[in-house]
N, CA, C and O of each residue as an XYZ file, in Angstrom:
724
protein
N       3.430     49.333     33.083
C       2.595     48.004     32.622
C       2.508     48.309     32.010
O       1.638     47.565     31.559
N       2.806     49.534     30.717
C       2.054     49.227     28.896
C       3.842     47.735     28.315
O       4.023     46.745     27.607
N       4.682     48.720     29.346
C       5.985     48.288     28.674
C       5.582     46.553     27.940
O       5.599     45.846     26.932
N       5.164     46.670     29.723
C       4.706     44.642     30.046
C       3.913     44.496     29.293
O       4.249     43.371     28.922
N       2.524     44.879     28.344
C       1.986     44.979     27.874
C       2.271     44.788     26.205
O       1.445     44.250     25.467
N       3.010     45.089     25.941
C       3.354     45.515     24.417
C       4.734     44.311     24.513
O       4.585     43.640     23.492
N       5.478     43.983     24.970
C       5.634     43.170     25.286
C       4.185     41.216     25.416
O       4.126     40.546     24.385
N       3.718     40.951     26.097
C       2.366     40.121     26.078
C       1.924     40.731     24.346
O       1.799     39.818     23.529
N       1.844     41.249     24.152
C       1.325     41.328     22.462
C       2.411     41.066     21.064
O       2.216     40.321     20.103
N       3.300     41.738     21.276
C       4.711     41.587     20.973
C       4.132     39.495     20.487
O       3.521     38.849     19.635
N       4.937     39.324     21.826
C       4.974     37.300     22.426
C       3.706     36.959     21.751
O       3.873     35.743     21.653
N       2.447     37.212     21.168
C       1.723     36.790     20.798
C       1.506     36.626     19.501
O       1.334     35.524     18.980
N       1.501     38.150     18.662
C       1.458     37.735     18.083
C       2.527     37.035     16.863
O       2.365     36.587     15.728
N       4.000     37.270     18.045
C       5.232     35.784     17.543
C       4.578     34.600     17.793
O       5.277     33.688     17.351
N       3.518     34.162     18.315
C       3.572     32.400     18.010
C       2.504     32.357     17.288
O       2.227     31.184     17.039
N       1.523     33.343     16.679
C       1.257     33.204     14.915
C       1.335     33.449     14.155
O       0.437     33.314     13.324
N       2.536     34.012     13.900
C       3.440     34.501     13.055
C       3.927     33.036     12.094
O       3.840     32.729     10.905
N       4.757     32.025     13.992
C       4.950     30.754     14.576
C       3.908     29.876     13.525
O       4.147     29.612     12.347
N       2.904     29.574     14.167
C       1.798     28.424     13.997
C       1.433     28.523     12.421
O       1.135     27.569     11.702
N       1.572     30.649     11.826
C       0.743     29.779     10.197
C       3.505     29.739      9.276
O       3.917     29.349      8.184
N       3.861     29.993      9.803
C       4.666     29.413      8.432
C       5.612     28.152      9.489
O       6.799     27.938      9.245
N       4.934     27.476     10.543
C       5.172     26.512     10.991
C       3.181     25.518      9.430
O       3.189     24.827      8.412
N       2.606     25.838      9.877
C       1.256     25.556      9.335
C       1.131     25.732      7.648
O       0.016     25.927      7.165
N       2.118     25.668      6.933
C       2.661     26.173      5.087
C       3.266     25.366      5.306
O       2.575     24.391      5.013
N       4.258     25.006      5.688
C       5.541     24.371      6.075
C       4.511     22.692      5.857
O       4.455     22.434      4.655
N       4.091     22.086      6.346
C       3.193     21.272      6.734
C       2.593     21.376      5.462
O       2.996     20.533      4.661
N       1.594     22.310      4.972
C       1.599     22.574      3.801
C       1.599     21.736      1.775
O       1.173     21.095      0.814
N       2.809     22.843      2.777
C       3.746     22.330      1.476
C       4.171     20.349      0.962
O       3.704     19.500      0.202
N       5.230     20.459      1.889
C       4.712     19.039      1.800
C       4.400     17.991      2.275
O       4.904     16.874      2.398
N       3.029     18.740      2.665
C       1.821     17.004      1.984
C       1.821     17.515      0.115
O       2.187     16.839     -0.846
N       1.386     18.627      0.136
C       1.774     18.812     -1.249
C       2.321     18.592     -2.635
O       1.925     18.517     -3.798
N       3.614     18.514     -1.813
C       4.447     17.660     -2.524
C       4.664     16.036     -2.511
O       4.774     15.229     -3.435
N       4.674     15.932     -1.515
C       4.478     13.608     -1.247
C       3.124     13.344     -2.325
O       2.983     12.415     -3.120
N       2.155     14.554     -2.037
C       0.612     13.783     -2.604
C       1.963     13.477     -4.708
O       2.470     12.424     -5.096
N       2.004     14.553     -5.234
C       2.018     14.999     -6.499
C       3.668     14.023     -6.212
O       4.264     14.985     -5.726
N       4.163     13.490     -6.195
C       5.518     12.753     -5.533
C       4.322     11.413     -6.203
O       4.307     11.030     -7.373
N       3.590     11.007     -5.300
C       2.973      9.698     -5.157
C       2.394      9.039     -6.740
O       2.151      7.885     -7.094
N       2.280     10.949     -7.772
C       1.228     10.323     -8.894
C       1.978      9.826     -9.841
O       1.377      9.391    -10.823
N       3.739      9.731     -9.824
C       4.297      8.471    -10.281
C       5.013      7.798     -9.818
O       5.678      7.870     -8.784
N       4.906      6.990    -10.676
C       4.468      5.239     -9.616
C       6.410      4.663     -9.714
O       7.214      4.484    -10.629
N       6.439      4.540     -8.001
C       7.839      4.637     -8.373
C       8.065      3.153     -6.610
O       7.207      2.607     -5.916
N       9.442      3.084     -6.592
C       9.166      2.115     -5.557
C      10.763      1.878     -5.591
O      11.665      1.948     -6.426
N      10.607      1.536     -4.135
C      12.200      1.486     -3.884
C      12.355     -0.237     -3.668
O      11.521     -1.143     -3.696
N      14.659     -0.202     -3.313
C      14.895     -1.942     -3.255
C      14.220     -2.741     -1.937
O      13.784     -1.721     -1.403
N      13.997     -3.330     -1.436
C      13.530     -4.104     -0.988
C      15.096     -4.752      0.049
O      16.244     -4.319      0.151
N      14.183     -6.268      0.817
C      15.193     -5.896      2.040
C      16.435     -7.224      1.350
O      17.462     -7.714      1.819
N      15.650     -7.431     -0.002
C      16.524     -8.592     -0.573
C      16.547     -9.732     -0.631
O      16.895    -10.388     -1.613
N      15.942    -10.412      1.083
C      16.002    -12.195      1.876
C      14.407    -12.065      0.767
O      13.697    -11.180      0.287
N      14.490    -13.619      0.801
C      13.686    -14.063      0.218
C      12.037    -14.530      1.118
O      11.889    -14.840      2.300
N      11.597    -14.482      0.651
C       9.706    -13.797      1.190
C       9.916    -14.507      2.759
O      10.913    -15.227      2.821
N       9.207    -14.410      3.871
C       8.531    -15.416      4.860
C       7.438    -15.969      4.196
O       6.554    -15.576      3.435
N       7.961    -17.543      5.007
C       6.718    -18.200      4.251
C       5.147    -17.903      4.993
O       4.842    -18.070      6.174
N       4.529    -17.543      4.172
C       3.402    -16.866      4.371
C       1.629    -17.513      3.506
O       1.339    -17.515      2.310
N       0.976    -17.875      4.441
C      -0.399    -18.827      3.881
C      -1.469    -17.065      3.912
O      -1.532    -16.088      4.659
N      -1.842    -17.322      3.181
C      -2.512    -16.385      3.725
C      -3.800    -17.655      3.235
O      -3.698    -18.875      3.101
N      -5.501    -16.302      2.984
C      -7.307    -17.235      2.922
C      -7.881    -16.958      1.464
O      -7.929    -15.911      0.818
N      -8.108    -17.659      1.300
C      -9.208    -17.005     -0.036
C     -10.267    -17.149      0.374
O     -10.116    -17.606      1.508
N     -11.661    -17.009      0.090
C     -12.762    -15.919      0.407
C     -13.466    -17.462      1.082
O     -14.154    -17.577      2.096
N     -13.074    -18.393      0.251
C     -14.017    -19.940      0.279
C     -12.952    -21.157      1.119
O     -12.821    -22.380      1.137
N     -12.136    -19.569      1.964
C     -11.914    -20.781      3.093
C     -10.508    -21.931      2.841
O     -10.013    -22.809      3.548
N     -10.123    -21.253      1.108
C      -9.323    -22.449      1.196
C      -7.515    -21.204      1.385
O      -7.321    -19.990      1.325
N      -6.705    -22.311      1.594
C      -5.513    -21.234      2.002
C      -4.403    -20.884      0.647
O      -4.748    -21.477     -0.376
N      -3.466    -20.244      0.532
C      -3.076    -20.052     -0.466
C      -1.331    -19.345      0.378
O      -0.904    -18.365      0.988
N      -0.979    -20.402     -0.050
C       0.727    -20.768      0.296
C       1.362    -20.124     -1.216
O       1.175    -20.373     -2.407
N       2.365    -18.985     -0.288
C       3.243    -17.764     -1.254
C       4.330    -18.721     -2.058
O       4.579    -18.787     -3.262
N       4.883    -19.444     -0.919
C       5.363    -20.068     -2.010
C       5.120    -20.814     -3.365
O       5.629    -20.401     -4.407
N       4.535    -21.635     -3.329
C       3.464    -22.501     -4.684
C       3.806    -20.980     -5.395
O       4.665    -21.245     -6.235
N       3.576    -19.747     -5.439
C       4.121    -19.270     -6.978
C       5.799    -19.137     -6.749
O       5.819    -20.363     -6.850
N       6.481    -18.968     -6.646
C       7.714    -19.736     -7.192
C       8.050    -19.700     -8.457
O       7.780    -20.649     -9.192
N       8.648    -18.672     -8.874
C       8.542    -19.191    -10.618
C       8.273    -18.370    -11.529
O       8.476    -18.113    -12.716
N       7.464    -17.850    -10.109
C       6.638    -15.991    -11.095
C       6.883    -15.138    -10.383
O       7.648    -15.402     -9.456
N       6.412    -13.927    -10.490
C       6.513    -12.089    -10.419
C       5.404    -12.250     -8.940
O       4.939    -13.389     -8.948
N       5.158    -11.857     -8.361
C       4.359    -11.862     -7.329
C       4.175    -10.116     -6.689
O       5.118     -9.444     -6.270
N       2.827     -9.689     -6.756
C       2.888     -8.791     -5.877
C       2.160     -8.764     -5.116
O       0.966     -8.947     -5.350
N       2.642     -8.524     -3.941
C       1.844     -8.783     -2.659
C       1.590     -7.485     -2.228
O       2.467     -6.739     -1.792
N      -0.345     -7.008     -2.408
C      -0.159     -5.458     -1.658
C      -1.129     -6.103     -0.376
O      -1.721     -7.109      0.013
N      -0.818     -4.799     -0.081
C      -1.516     -5.086      1.517
C      -2.763     -3.846      1.909
O      -2.438     -2.710      1.564
N      -3.728     -3.942      2.388
C      -5.095     -3.086      2.204
C      -5.864     -3.005      3.316
O      -5.617     -3.830      4.197
N      -6.747     -2.208      3.504
C      -7.909     -2.496      3.904
C      -8.724     -1.194      2.943
O      -8.589     -0.263      2.149
N      -9.932     -2.272      4.020
C     -11.098     -1.096      3.702
C     -11.303     -0.583      4.590
O     -12.180      0.202      4.230
N     -11.061     -0.343      6.036
C     -10.858      1.178      6.082
C     -10.148      2.407      5.783
O     -10.200      3.487      6.373
N      -8.954      1.789      3.974
C      -8.478      2.317      4.315
C      -8.191      3.532      3.002
O      -7.729      3.121      1.938
N      -8.514      5.072      3.188
C      -8.510      5.442      2.397
C      -8.277      5.502      0.676
O      -8.804      5.117     -0.367
N      -6.705      6.524      1.347
C      -5.723      5.578     -0.634
C      -5.411      3.822     -0.506
O      -4.367      3.169     -0.500
N      -6.408      3.569     -0.440
C      -6.532      2.338     -0.390
C      -7.168      1.646     -1.546
O      -6.865      1.130     -2.621
N      -8.801      2.035     -0.351
C     -10.142      1.801     -1.417
C     -10.002      2.601     -2.852
O     -10.894      2.514     -3.696
N      -8.505      4.751     -2.649
C      -8.921      4.403     -4.668
C      -7.962      3.812     -5.535
O      -8.260      3.867     -6.728
N      -6.856      3.245     -5.236
C      -6.623      2.835     -6.151
C      -6.321      0.537     -6.608
O      -5.637     -0.291     -7.209
N      -7.679      0.795     -5.552
C      -7.473     -0.596     -5.482
C      -8.267     -1.783     -6.841
O      -8.204     -2.952     -7.221
N      -9.154     -0.163     -7.222
C      -9.883     -1.300     -8.813
C      -8.209     -0.716    -10.126
O      -8.049     -1.139    -11.271
N      -7.574     -0.020     -9.614
C      -6.395      0.062    -10.943
C      -5.847     -1.326    -10.257
O      -5.437     -2.087    -11.133
N      -5.694     -2.005     -8.592
C      -4.043     -2.616     -8.877
C      -5.235     -3.803     -9.478
O      -5.215     -4.460    -10.520
N      -6.050     -3.771     -8.579
C      -7.091     -5.231     -9.992
C      -6.839     -5.233    -11.305
O      -6.513     -6.076    -12.142
N      -6.997     -4.437    -11.291
C      -7.574     -4.361    -12.990
C      -6.152     -5.063    -13.599
O      -6.118     -5.977    -14.422
N      -4.958     -4.374    -12.958
C      -3.410     -3.660    -13.332
C      -2.867     -6.094    -12.997
O      -2.647     -6.883    -13.916
N      -2.859     -6.363    -11.791
C      -3.937     -8.046    -11.563
C      -4.273     -8.772    -12.837
O      -3.580     -9.700    -13.254
N      -5.133     -8.419    -13.323
C      -6.736     -8.885    -14.448
C      -5.542     -9.288    -15.735
O      -5.526    -10.429    -16.196
N      -4.477     -8.108    -16.280
C      -3.990     -8.079    -17.260
C      -2.989     -8.495    -17.353
O      -2.580     -8.664    -18.502
N      -2.253     -8.800    -16.412
C      -0.767     -9.778    -16.506
C      -0.807    -10.740    -15.413
O       0.179    -10.871    -14.686
N      -2.337    -11.728    -15.159
C      -2.398    -12.606    -15.102
C      -1.541    -13.981    -16.702
O      -0.901    -15.032    -16.735
N      -1.826    -13.500    -17.176
C      -1.463    -15.025    -18.458
C      -0.404    -14.160    -18.613
O      -0.389    -13.773    -19.782
N       0.527    -13.661    -17.937
C       2.213    -13.408    -18.076
C       2.809    -14.477    -17.467
O       3.809    -14.999    -17.959
N       2.048    -15.064    -15.918
C       3.149    -15.396    -14.916
C       3.614    -14.179    -13.594
O       4.339    -14.202    -12.600
N       2.937    -13.420    -14.113
C       2.899    -11.915    -13.440
C       1.245    -12.337    -11.645
O       0.083    -11.936    -11.720
N       1.669    -12.932    -10.756
C       0.375    -13.156     -9.946
C       0.267    -11.813     -8.679
O       1.131    -11.774     -7.803
N      -0.564    -11.046     -8.701
C      -1.111     -9.787     -7.664
C      -1.766    -10.774     -7.364
O      -2.339    -11.710     -7.923
N      -1.448    -10.140     -5.704
C      -2.470    -10.828     -4.404
C      -2.965     -9.739     -3.777
O      -2.141     -8.970     -3.281
N      -3.878     -9.542     -3.701
C      -4.477     -8.410     -2.732
C      -4.832     -8.795     -1.725
O      -5.932     -9.346     -1.767
N      -3.818     -8.691      0.307
C      -4.125     -9.004      1.112
C      -4.773     -8.382      1.885
O      -4.015     -8.039      2.792
N      -5.843     -7.998      2.072
C      -6.461     -7.348      3.354
C      -6.089     -7.942      4.886
O      -5.985     -9.051      5.411
N      -5.952     -6.527      5.286
C      -5.275     -6.919      6.971
C      -6.744     -6.495      7.203
O      -6.787     -5.324      7.581
N      -7.716     -6.956      7.119
C      -8.869     -6.264      7.629
C      -9.486     -7.615      9.099
O      -9.574     -8.787      8.732
N      -9.775     -7.337     10.327
C     -10.211     -8.315     10.957
C     -10.846     -9.823     10.721
O     -10.501    -10.885     11.238
N     -12.099     -9.498      9.573
C     -12.405    -10.362      9.383
C     -12.763    -10.308      7.819
O     -12.231     -9.582      6.979
N     -13.830    -11.285      7.617
C     -14.241    -11.816      5.959
C     -15.451    -10.383      5.473
O     -15.609     -9.662      4.488
N     -16.305    -10.612      7.275
C     -17.335     -9.890      7.113
C     -17.677     -8.137      6.246
O     -18.606     -7.694      5.571
N     -16.197     -7.514      6.807
C     -15.921     -6.281      6.156
C     -15.840     -6.214      4.706
O     -16.591     -5.545      3.997
N     -14.401     -7.316      4.111
C     -14.291     -7.445      2.680
C     -16.040     -7.779      2.412
O     -16.946     -6.981      2.652
N     -16.167     -8.902      1.963
C     -17.929     -8.303      2.332
C     -18.470     -7.483      1.329
O     -18.601     -7.578      0.108
N     -18.737     -6.680      2.158
C     -19.811     -5.880      2.646
C     -19.221     -4.805      1.440
O     -19.878     -4.505      0.443
N     -17.376     -4.112      1.844
C     -16.975     -3.561      0.268
C     -17.462     -4.046     -1.467
O     -17.626     -3.509     -2.563
N     -17.547     -5.452     -0.811
C     -17.362     -5.701     -2.310
C     -18.760     -5.813     -2.799
O     -19.088     -5.694     -3.980
N     -19.771     -6.117     -1.538
C     -20.919     -6.342     -2.006
C     -21.462     -7.970     -1.979
O     -22.458     -8.452     -2.516
N     -20.634     -8.482     -1.318
C     -20.810     -9.810     -1.662
C     -19.838    -10.725     -2.568
O     -19.273    -11.662     -2.004
N     -19.695    -10.583     -3.445
C     -18.711    -10.733     -4.477
C     -17.439    -10.430     -4.868
O     -17.084     -9.847     -5.892
N     -16.243    -11.226     -3.250
C     -15.493    -10.179     -3.905
C     -14.414    -11.151     -4.439
O     -14.237    -12.335     -4.151
N     -13.452    -10.007     -5.651
C     -12.887    -10.806     -6.802
C     -11.216    -12.224     -6.059
O     -10.783    -12.181     -4.907
N     -10.755    -13.129     -7.061
C     -10.374    -14.009     -6.798
C      -9.217    -13.070     -6.423
O      -9.011    -13.216     -5.218
N      -8.486    -12.286     -6.884
C      -7.203    -12.462     -6.253
C      -7.777    -10.875     -5.368
O      -7.798     -9.660     -5.562
N      -8.266    -12.107     -4.106
C      -8.288    -10.912     -3.325
C      -8.742    -11.921     -1.616
O      -9.735    -12.576     -1.298
N      -7.320    -11.548     -0.822
C      -7.522    -13.240      0.057
C      -6.929    -11.898      1.396
O      -6.713    -10.699      1.574
N      -6.920    -12.903      1.867
C      -7.019    -12.143      3.837
C      -6.527    -12.912      4.694
O      -6.786    -14.079      4.990
N      -5.000    -11.390      5.491
C      -4.164    -13.005      6.490
C      -4.067    -12.432      7.766
O      -4.583    -11.402      8.198
N      -3.435    -13.135      8.229
C      -3.532    -12.530     10.257
C      -2.832    -11.448     10.386
O      -2.095    -11.054      9.483
N      -2.967    -10.845     11.490
C      -2.143     -9.840     11.678
C      -0.386    -10.687     11.779
O       0.616    -10.419     11.115
N      -0.563    -11.670     12.796
C       0.786    -12.549     12.089
C       1.520    -12.674     10.866
O       2.740    -12.777     10.748
N       0.709    -12.655     10.033
C       1.585    -13.050      9.047
C       1.595    -12.121      8.277
O       1.798    -12.512      7.128
N       1.422    -10.641      8.396
C       1.303     -9.230      8.396
C       2.904     -8.652      9.027
O       3.875     -8.255      8.384
N       2.716     -8.793     10.564
C       3.457     -8.025     10.658
C       4.669     -9.434     10.076
O       5.265     -9.630     11.135
N       5.300    -10.439      9.038
C       6.328    -11.007      9.330
C       7.337    -10.448      7.633
O       8.275    -10.912      6.984
N       6.364     -9.150      7.537
C       6.692     -8.056      6.018
C       7.409     -7.009      6.978
O       7.296     -7.083      8.201
N       7.925     -6.329      6.532
C       8.333     -4.812      7.589
C       7.665     -3.683      6.583
O       7.376     -3.464      5.406
N       7.635     -3.159      7.842
C       6.456     -1.485      8.147
C       5.461     -1.529      8.027
O       5.323     -2.603      7.443
N       4.398     -1.068      8.169
C       3.120     -0.453      8.951
C       2.301     -0.166      7.896
O       1.206     -0.640      7.592
N       3.063      0.784      7.308
C       1.873      1.645      6.798
C       1.087      1.195      5.522
O       1.067      0.070      5.023
N       0.793      1.716      5.332
C      -0.973      1.176      4.260
C      -1.038      1.998      3.060
O      -0.433      3.029      3.358
N      -1.450      2.085      1.870
C      -1.365      0.489      0.796
C       0.915      0.420      1.460
O       1.752      1.178      1.950
N       0.819     -0.761      1.061
C       1.815     -1.494      0.755
C       2.163     -3.030      0.467
O       1.712     -4.041      1.006
N       3.409     -2.838     -0.880
C       3.312     -4.042     -1.462
C       4.331     -3.976     -2.103
O       4.844     -2.957     -2.564
N       4.928     -5.725     -2.228
C       6.485     -5.876     -2.438
C       6.144     -6.449     -2.962
O       5.042     -6.974     -2.801
N       7.085     -6.701     -4.076
C       7.451     -7.128     -5.343
C       8.605     -8.504     -5.684
O       9.642     -8.401     -6.339
N       8.204     -9.443     -5.198
C       8.321    -10.364     -5.066
C       9.343    -11.640     -6.645
O       8.827    -12.021     -7.695
N      10.632    -11.895     -6.198
C      11.424    -11.911     -8.421
C      10.615    -13.511     -7.864
O       9.912    -13.812     -6.899
N      11.169    -14.257     -9.057
C      10.717    -16.154     -9.590
C      10.958    -16.536     -8.142
O      10.136    -17.206     -7.518
N      12.502    -15.950     -7.425
C      12.565    -17.394     -6.938
C      12.649    -16.102     -5.447
O      13.689    -15.556     -5.079
N      11.538    -15.929     -4.953
C      11.378    -15.365     -3.773
C      11.600    -15.054     -3.012
O      11.448    -15.227     -1.802
N      12.328    -14.116     -4.118
C      13.515    -12.558     -2.874
C      12.087    -11.115     -3.115
O      11.150    -10.910     -3.886
N      12.805    -10.351     -1.764
C      11.790     -9.533     -1.645
C      12.750     -8.513     -1.955
O      12.401     -7.334     -2.013
N      11.948     -7.866     -4.464
C      13.071     -7.056     -4.747
C      12.792     -5.934     -4.832
O      13.624     -5.609     -5.679
N      12.167     -4.903     -4.579
C      10.865     -3.999     -4.385
C      10.331     -3.367     -3.458
O       9.917     -4.521     -3.355
N       9.865     -2.684     -2.599
C       8.449     -2.407     -2.113
C       7.946     -0.717     -2.775
O       8.702      0.173     -3.166
N       6.435     -0.708     -2.714
C       5.793      0.157     -2.105
C       5.525      0.801     -0.919
O       4.674      0.321     -0.170
N       6.151      1.879     -0.605
C       4.374      1.987      0.597
C       3.779      3.531     -0.165
O       4.227      4.312     -1.003
N       2.421      3.420      0.738
C       1.727      4.624     -0.321
C       0.775      4.038     -1.505
O       1.000      3.045     -2.198
N      -0.331      4.900     -1.556
C      -0.778      4.441     -3.185
C       0.635      4.784     -4.745
O       1.599      5.504     -5.007
N      -0.038      3.885     -5.219
C       0.049      4.224     -6.671
C      -0.823      4.531     -7.523
O      -1.955      4.876     -7.184
N      -0.299      4.428     -9.190
C      -1.125      4.274     -9.948
C      -0.550      2.940    -11.379
O       0.163      2.687    -12.350
N      -1.811      2.420    -10.217
C      -1.888      1.229    -11.021
C      -1.346      0.780    -12.625
O      -0.606     -0.007    -13.216
N      -2.536      2.175    -12.883
C      -2.013      1.915    -14.726
C      -1.377      2.865    -15.080
O      -1.693      3.681    -15.946
N      -0.344      2.832    -14.380
C       0.988      3.963    -15.095
C       2.026      2.693    -15.404
O       2.366      1.793    -14.637
N       2.392      2.917    -16.715
C       3.375      1.785    -16.917
C       4.408      1.464    -17.077
O       4.957      0.685    -17.858
N       5.076      2.806    -15.408
C       6.005      2.361    -15.130
C       5.382      1.715    -14.084
O       6.224      1.933    -13.213
N       4.212      0.854    -13.345
C       4.418     -0.457    -13.415
C       4.528     -1.549    -13.618
O       5.135     -2.511    -13.149
N       3.546     -1.228    -14.767
C       4.404     -2.689    -16.317
C       6.218     -3.246    -16.347
O       6.577     -4.348    -16.763
N       7.018     -2.317    -15.876
C       8.032     -1.985    -16.283
C       9.264     -2.560    -15.481
O      10.271     -3.141    -15.886
N       8.681     -2.059    -13.663
C       9.191     -2.327    -12.496
C       8.195     -5.065    -11.954
O       8.298     -6.085    -11.272
N       7.690     -4.548    -12.758
C       7.107     -6.034    -12.942
C       8.421     -7.116    -13.971
O       8.998     -8.158    -13.660
N       8.479     -6.337    -15.128
C       8.981     -6.784    -16.686
C      10.122     -7.150    -16.091
O      10.431     -8.342    -16.096
N      11.243     -5.837    -15.251
C      12.264     -6.034    -15.250
C      12.979     -7.810    -13.802
O      14.019     -8.462    -13.900
N      11.789     -7.948    -12.683
C      11.989     -8.487    -12.091
C      11.803    -10.558    -12.777
O      11.997    -11.645    -12.232
N      11.223    -10.007    -14.543
C      11.235    -12.088    -15.026
C      12.094    -12.758    -15.228
O      11.903    -13.945    -15.492
């Protein structure tokens, strides 16, 4: 009976040690990922022509992605309920304003169900480069992570993508865009 009790105590202790080690590994991974995202980085995208996409401005006017051929487009998918999206959005919008005169268009594409939550988020003053897409249109692009950005070259090719939040004020963000001109 005494050896059975010792075995149970040993098993419980081993389980606690294993849980602690898993916790440490997860915590280390989370910290490492956060540090990696501090630097602006992108990966090569599909190198295919961007799907035909019709977005909607707040006033209901359609925005066709193909109208931006000849320009670099940063197509950024986000949502009002996505905390990392909300954190990076002011920098993204500033980035778009800074580059607007250099034939670069930044479109912040909300995946929210309706304009109501977007209106509330912006206190009824939605910036001009915030647009909305239907679920079907969002599905035309690879991945489902938010935030998610695609860098489209002047020929309409998906050149780079970035999954997760980025520091849009970083000089590397402008280098990525410049490499596509």
